[in-house]
PDB file of C-alpha atoms and ligand atoms in Angstrom:
ATOM      1  CA  MET I   1       2.797 -22.000  -6.611  1.00 54.00           C
ATOM      2  CA  ALA I   2       0.739 -19.729  -3.805  1.00 67.00           C
ATOM      3  CA  ASP I   3       2.282 -16.905  -3.422  1.00 78.00           C
ATOM      4  CA  LYS I   4       4.059 -16.369   0.053  1.00 87.00           C
ATOM      5  CA  LEU I   5       2.808 -13.688   2.671  1.00 89.00           C
ATOM      6  CA  PRO I   6       5.124 -10.959   2.650  1.00 90.00           C
ATOM      7  CA  ASP I   7       7.874 -11.287   5.432  1.00 87.00           C
ATOM      8  CA  VAL I   8       7.415  -7.425   6.496  1.00 85.00           C
ATOM      9  CA  PRO I   9       8.347  -6.741  10.281  1.00 83.00           C
ATOM     10  CA  GLY I  10       5.548  -5.769  12.562  1.00 84.00           C
ATOM     11  CA  GLY I  11       2.822  -7.358   9.624  1.00 89.00           C
ATOM     12  CA  PRO I  12       0.451  -5.748   8.113  1.00 94.00           C
ATOM     13  CA  HIS I  13       0.162  -1.368   7.995  1.00 95.00           C
ATOM     14  CA  LEU I  14      -3.924  -1.874   7.272  1.00 97.00           C
ATOM     15  CA  ARG I  15      -6.343  -4.349   7.778  1.00 96.00           C
ATOM     16  CA  THR I  16      -9.523  -4.109   7.492  1.00 97.00           C
ATOM     17  CA  VAL I  17     -12.581  -5.876   6.361  1.00 95.00           C
ATOM     18  CA  ALA I  18     -14.443  -5.116   2.898  1.00 96.00           C
ATOM     19  CA  MET I  19     -18.094  -4.053   3.290  1.00 96.00           C
ATOM     20  CA  PRO I  20     -21.108  -4.981   1.104  1.00 96.00           C
ATOM     21  CA  ARG I  21     -21.216  -0.846   0.776  1.00 96.00           C
ATOM     22  CA  ASP I  22     -17.772  -1.260  -1.176  1.00 96.00           C
ATOM     23  CA  SER I  23     -18.985  -3.644  -3.591  1.00 96.00           C
ATOM     24  CA  ASN I  24     -20.062  -3.280  -7.295  1.00 93.00           C
ATOM     25  CA  ALA I  25     -23.061  -4.968  -9.055  1.00 92.00           C
ATOM     26  CA  GLY I  26     -21.043  -8.134  -9.470  1.00 92.00           C
ATOM     27  CA  GLY I  27     -20.674  -8.259  -6.086  1.00 91.00           C
ATOM     28  CA  ASP I  28     -17.030  -8.185  -5.701  1.00 94.00           C
ATOM     29  CA  ILE I  29     -15.487  -5.483  -3.824  1.00 97.00           C
ATOM     30  CA  PHE I  30     -14.699  -2.424  -6.183  1.00 97.00           C
ATOM     31  CA  GLY I  31     -10.896  -2.149  -7.047  1.00 97.00           C
ATOM     32  CA  GLY I  32     -11.097   1.764  -6.422  1.00 97.00           C
ATOM     33  CA  TRP I  33     -12.062   0.563  -2.880  1.00 98.00           C
ATOM     34  CA  THR I  34      -8.788  -1.869  -2.598  1.00 98.00           C
ATOM     35  CA  LEU I  35      -6.370   0.998  -4.155  1.00 98.00           C
ATOM     36  CA  SER I  36      -7.528   3.156  -1.769  1.00 98.00           C
ATOM     37  CA  GLN I  37      -6.436   0.811   1.226  1.00 98.00           C
ATOM     38  CA  MET I  38      -3.607   0.706  -0.196  1.00 98.00           C
ATOM     39  CA  ASP I  39      -2.855   4.363  -0.646  1.00 98.00           C
ATOM     40  CA  LEU I  40      -3.650   4.780   2.963  1.00 98.00           C
ATOM     41  CA  ALA I  41      -1.573   2.252   4.210  1.00 98.00           C
ATOM     42  CA  GLY I  42       1.522   3.695   1.889  1.00 98.00           C
ATOM     43  CA  GLY I  43       0.644   7.240   2.861  1.00 98.00           C
ATOM     44  CA  THR I  44       1.168   6.469   6.376  1.00 97.00           C
ATOM     45  CA  PHE I  45       4.110   3.509   6.270  1.00 97.00           C
ATOM     46  CA  ALA I  46       5.981   6.853   4.350  1.00 98.00           C
ATOM     47  CA  ALA I  47       4.677   9.664   6.424  1.00 97.00           C
ATOM     48  CA  GLU I  48       6.271   7.837   9.423  1.00 95.00           C
ATOM     49  CA  ARG I  49       9.638   7.516   7.688  1.00 95.00           C
ATOM     50  CA  ALA I  50       9.541  11.013   6.066  1.00 97.00           C
ATOM     51  CA  GLY I  51       8.529  12.788   9.161  1.00 95.00           C
ATOM     52  CA  GLY I  52       5.471  14.183   8.320  1.00 96.00           C
ATOM     53  CA  ARG I  53       2.959  14.855   5.714  1.00 97.00           C
ATOM     54  CA  VAL I  54       3.178  12.937   2.250  1.00 98.00           C
ATOM     55  CA  ALA I  55       1.634  13.403  -1.058  1.00 98.00           C
ATOM     56  CA  THR I  56       1.150  10.141  -3.262  1.00 98.00           C
ATOM     57  CA  VAL I  57       3.182  11.041  -6.564  1.00 98.00           C
ATOM     58  CA  ALA I  58       2.775   8.211  -8.584  1.00 98.00           C
ATOM     59  CA  ILE I  59       1.122   5.022  -8.548  1.00 98.00           C
ATOM     60  CA  GLU I  60       2.918   2.096 -10.724  1.00 97.00           C
ATOM     61  CA  ALA I  61       2.888  -1.632 -12.263  1.00 94.00           C
ATOM     62  CA  MET I  62      -0.231  -1.872 -10.136  1.00 98.00           C
ATOM     63  CA  ARG I  63      -2.034  -5.099 -10.826  1.00 98.00           C
ATOM     64  CA  PHE I  64      -4.988  -6.553  -9.905  1.00 97.00           C
ATOM     65  CA  LEU I  65      -5.111 -10.550  -9.192  1.00 97.00           C
ATOM     66  CA  ARG I  66      -7.636 -12.255  -7.652  1.00 95.00           C
ATOM     67  CA  PRO I  67     -11.304 -10.500  -6.431  1.00 94.00           C
ATOM     68  CA  VAL I  68     -12.142  -9.424  -3.157  1.00 95.00           C
ATOM     69  CA  GLY I  69     -15.137 -10.617  -1.903  1.00 93.00           C
ATOM     70  CA  VAL I  70     -17.646  -8.919   0.700  1.00 94.00           C
ATOM     71  CA  GLY I  71     -16.673  -9.763   4.247  1.00 93.00           C
ATOM     72  CA  ASP I  72     -12.888 -10.961   2.949  1.00 94.00           C
ATOM     73  CA  GLU I  73     -10.294  -9.675   5.838  1.00 95.00           C
ATOM     74  CA  VAL I  74      -8.206  -7.055   3.964  1.00 97.00           C
ATOM     75  CA  SER I  75      -4.610  -6.478   4.668  1.00 97.00           C
ATOM     76  CA  CYS I  76      -2.171  -4.259   3.290  1.00 98.00           C
ATOM     77  CA  TYR I  77       1.964  -4.875   3.780  1.00 98.00           C
ATOM     78  CA  CYS I  78       4.194  -2.144   3.175  1.00 97.00           C
ATOM     79  CA  SER I  79       7.853  -2.540   2.235  1.00 96.00           C
ATOM     80  CA  LEU I  80      10.354   0.515   1.411  1.00 96.00           C
ATOM     81  CA  GLU I  81      12.018  -0.196  -2.416  1.00 97.00           C
ATOM     82  CA  GLU I  82      14.031   2.910  -2.448  1.00 97.00           C
ATOM     83  CA  ALA I  83      14.257   6.601  -0.593  1.00 97.00           C
ATOM     84  CA  GLY I  84      15.719   9.463  -2.973  1.00 97.00           C
ATOM     85  CA  GLU I  85      15.864  12.816  -1.600  1.00 97.00           C
ATOM     86  CA  THR I  86      12.237  13.906  -0.966  1.00 98.00           C
ATOM     87  CA  SER I  87      10.396  10.741  -2.294  1.00 98.00           C
ATOM     88  CA  LEU I  88       9.789   7.476  -0.641  1.00 98.00           C
ATOM     89  CA  THR I  89       9.099   4.506  -3.074  1.00 98.00           C
ATOM     90  CA  VAL I  90       6.762   1.851  -1.414  1.00 98.00           C
ATOM     91  CA  LYS I  91       6.009  -1.900  -2.708  1.00 97.00           C
ATOM     92  CA  ILE I  92       2.496  -2.692  -1.245  1.00 98.00           C
ATOM     93  CA  GLU I  93       0.734  -5.931  -1.672  1.00 98.00           C
ATOM     94  CA  THR I  94      -2.673  -6.668  -0.653  1.00 98.00           C
ATOM     95  CA  TRP I  95      -3.840  -9.902   0.697  1.00 97.00           C
ATOM     96  CA  ALA I  96      -7.536 -10.930   1.585  1.00 96.00           C
ATOM     97  CA  ARG I  97      -8.661 -14.285   3.585  1.00 93.00           C
ATOM     98  CA  GLY I  98     -11.756 -14.913   2.367  1.00 84.00           C
ATOM     99  CA  ARG I  99     -15.130 -16.339   2.684  1.00 69.00           C
ATOM    100  CA  GLY I 100     -15.715 -19.011   0.680  1.00 60.00           C
ATOM    101  CA  ARG I 101     -12.299 -19.252  -0.586  1.00 59.00           C
ATOM    102  CA  GLY I 102     -10.752 -21.554   2.286  1.00 64.00           C
ATOM    103  CA  LYS I 103      -9.064 -20.086   4.756  1.00 72.00           C
ATOM    104  CA  ALA I 104      -5.522 -19.000   3.676  1.00 88.00           C
ATOM    105  CA  PRO I 105      -4.784 -15.591   2.690  1.00 92.00           C
ATOM    106  CA  GLU I 106      -4.096 -14.764  -1.287  1.00 93.00           C
ATOM    107  CA  LYS I 107      -2.545 -11.788  -2.643  1.00 96.00           C
ATOM    108  CA  VAL I 108      -5.175  -9.708  -4.370  1.00 97.00           C
ATOM    109  CA  THR I 109      -3.133  -6.713  -5.708  1.00 98.00           C
ATOM    110  CA  GLN I 110       0.214  -5.411  -5.845  1.00 98.00           C
ATOM    111  CA  GLY I 111       1.763  -1.841  -6.816  1.00 98.00           C
ATOM    112  CA  VAL I 112       4.696   0.344  -6.123  1.00 98.00           C
ATOM    113  CA  PHE I 113       3.674   3.772  -4.700  1.00 98.00           C
ATOM    114  CA  THR I 114       6.119   6.871  -4.640  1.00 98.00           C
ATOM    115  CA  PHE I 115       5.298   9.196  -1.965  1.00 98.00           C
ATOM    116  CA  VAL I 116       6.403  13.013  -1.968  1.00 98.00           C
ATOM    117  CA  ALA I 117       7.696  14.396   2.103  1.00 98.00           C
ATOM    118  CA  LEU I 118       6.013  18.057   1.673  1.00 98.00           C
ATOM    119  CA  GLY I 119       7.121  20.833   3.529  1.00 97.00           C
ATOM    120  CA  GLU I 120       4.798  23.311   5.145  1.00 96.00           C
ATOM    121  CA  ASP I 121       4.926  25.290   1.882  1.00 97.00           C
ATOM    122  CA  GLY I 122       3.030  22.534   0.175  1.00 97.00           C
ATOM    123  CA  ARG I 123       6.568  21.754  -1.671  1.00 98.00           C
ATOM    124  CA  PRO I 124       8.861  18.890  -1.726  1.00 98.00           C
ATOM    125  CA  ARG I 125      10.515  18.527   1.330  1.00 98.00           C
ATOM    126  CA  LYS I 126      13.812  16.655   2.324  1.00 97.00           C
ATOM    127  CA  ILE I 127      13.787  13.336   4.216  1.00 96.00           C
ATOM    128  CA  PRO I 128      16.121  12.519   6.864  1.00 89.00           C
ATOM    129  CA  THR I 129      18.072   9.848   5.841  1.00 85.00           C
ATOM    130  CA  GLU I 130      18.220   7.725   9.088  1.00 81.00           C
ATOM    131  CA  ASN I 131      14.869   7.197   8.440  1.00 73.00           C
ATOM    132  CA  THR I 132      15.264   5.585   4.902  1.00 78.00           C
ATOM    133  CA  GLU I 133      16.684   2.170   5.478  1.00 73.00           C
ATOM    134  CA  THR I 134      15.149  -0.102   2.908  1.00 68.00           C
ATOM    135  CA  SER I 135      13.240  -2.901   5.112  1.00 57.00           C
ATOM    136  CA  GLY I 136      13.709  -5.266   2.077  1.00 48.00           C
ATOM    137  CA  GLY I 137       9.778  -7.436   3.297  1.00 44.00           C
ATOM    138  CA  GLY I 138       7.653  -8.917   0.745  1.00 41.00           C
TER     139      GLY I 138
HETATM  140  C1  LIG Z 201       3.735  16.388  -4.931  1.00 82.04           C
HETATM  141  C2  LIG Z 201       4.456  17.385  -5.345  1.00 82.04           C
HETATM  142  C3  LIG Z 201       4.636  18.747  -4.416  1.00 82.04           C
HETATM  143  C4  LIG Z 201       5.569  17.129  -6.345  1.00 82.04           C
HETATM  144  O1  LIG Z 201       5.974  18.180  -7.001  1.00 82.04           O
HETATM  145  P1  LIG Z 201       6.834  18.541  -7.898  1.00 82.04           P
HETATM  146  O2  LIG Z 201       7.404  19.718  -8.328  1.00 82.04           O
HETATM  147  O3  LIG Z 201       6.443  17.422  -9.408  1.00 82.04           O
HETATM  148  O4  LIG Z 201       8.301  18.151  -7.323  1.00 82.04           O
HETATM  149  P2  LIG Z 201       9.453  17.231  -8.053  1.00 82.04           P
HETATM  150  O5  LIG Z 201       9.925  17.513  -9.395  1.00 82.04           O
HETATM  151  O6  LIG Z 201      10.801  18.138  -7.190  1.00 82.04           O
HETATM  152  O7  LIG Z 201       9.822  15.922  -7.374  1.00 82.04           O
HETATM  153  C5  LIG Z 201       9.838  15.721  -6.040  1.00 82.04           C
HETATM  154  C6  LIG Z 201      10.029  13.871  -5.655  1.00 82.04           C
HETATM  155  O8  LIG Z 201       9.259  13.370  -6.662  1.00 82.04           O
HETATM  156  C7  LIG Z 201       9.745  12.384  -7.388  1.00 82.04           C
HETATM  157  N1  LIG Z 201       8.592  12.221  -8.704  1.00 82.04           N
HETATM  158  C8  LIG Z 201       7.971  13.352  -9.317  1.00 82.04           C
HETATM  159  N2  LIG Z 201       6.946  12.689 -10.576  1.00 82.04           N
HETATM  160  C9  LIG Z 201       7.394  11.600 -10.184  1.00 82.04           C
HETATM  161  C10 LIG Z 201       6.830  10.375 -10.761  1.00 82.04           C
HETATM  162  N3  LIG Z 201       5.885  10.654 -11.865  1.00 82.04           N
HETATM  163  N4  LIG Z 201       7.072   9.411 -10.521  1.00 82.04           N
HETATM  164  C11 LIG Z 201       7.998   8.722  -9.986  1.00 82.04           C
HETATM  165  N5  LIG Z 201       8.629   9.965  -8.766  1.00 82.04           N
HETATM  166  C12 LIG Z 201       8.141  11.494  -9.371  1.00 82.04           C
HETATM  167  C13 LIG Z 201      11.396  13.097  -8.282  1.00 82.04           C
HETATM  168  O9  LIG Z 201      11.471  12.205  -8.418  1.00 82.04           O
HETATM  169  C14 LIG Z 201      11.506  13.590  -6.771  1.00 82.04           C
HETATM  170  O10 LIG Z 201      12.019  12.683  -6.307  1.00 82.04           O
HETATM  171  P3  LIG Z 201      13.175  12.691  -5.144  1.00 82.04           P
HETATM  172  O11 LIG Z 201      13.714  14.108  -4.201  1.00 82.04           O
HETATM  173  O12 LIG Z 201      13.476  11.886  -4.134  1.00 82.04           O
HETATM  174  O13 LIG Z 201      14.248  12.538  -6.499  1.00 82.04           O
HETATM  175  C15 LIG Z 201       3.222  17.614  -6.644  1.00 82.04           C
HETATM  176  O14 LIG Z 201       3.486  16.835  -8.088  1.00 82.04           O
HETATM  177  C16 LIG Z 201       2.188  17.501  -6.434  1.00 82.04           C
HETATM  178  O15 LIG Z 201       1.435  18.538  -5.203  1.00 82.04           O
HETATM  179  N6  LIG Z 201       0.878  16.547  -6.581  1.00 82.04           N
HETATM  180  C17 LIG Z 201      -0.156  16.344  -6.236  1.00 82.04           C
HETATM  181  C18 LIG Z 201      -0.394  15.339  -4.721  1.00 82.04           C
HETATM  182  C19 LIG Z 201      -1.636  15.062  -4.554  1.00 82.04           C
HETATM  183  O16 LIG Z 201      -2.631  15.575  -4.412  1.00 82.04           O
HETATM  184  N7  LIG Z 201      -1.686  13.420  -4.540  1.00 82.04           N
HETATM  185  C20 LIG Z 201      -3.166  13.133  -4.191  1.00 82.04           C
HETATM  186  C21 LIG Z 201      -3.240  12.831  -2.972  1.00 82.04           C
HETATM  187  S1  LIG Z 201      -2.132  12.672  -1.638  1.00 82.04           S
END
């Protein structure tokens, strides 16, 4: 059965198009490019909730499910899985709507990223609890 697009309020946190410069010798998009889009999406999502700068501290359960093709519209969906004292764990799914693969978007990656809120000294900082209700999307 096909995956269901994440039901995330406000839709995807990042949407972009995969360009030829992002492709490997086989013609598909580099996994590292997709991973960096997820990191960007999750980082801005977490920074909004942390009320400031965050750093990626861990990436877990990362799966590359389907290839991304040149020209695909790529969307990253974020949902808050867990909020700690200084960290936020964010589930991120990437969906691609592909040229040559029909019109329906399909899930191409998923992963769980942990971000730590940083203070001015670059050390972990407490996150305001009012910003950390889990969104439950996806
Ligand atoms: C982020 C950083 C400041 C955290 O410092 P630290 O001394 O490890 O911090 P702590 O041990 O106090 O942990 C801080 C939080 O991160 C969590 N954490 C640390 N390592 C983790 C890991 N591997 N997986 C999941 N969570 C982790 C801790 O559980 C804690 O969360 P909590 O306060 O919500 O309970 C430090 O690891 C760092 O600077 N790392 C480099 C970050 C970076 O360059 N990222 C890439 C570019 S953004």
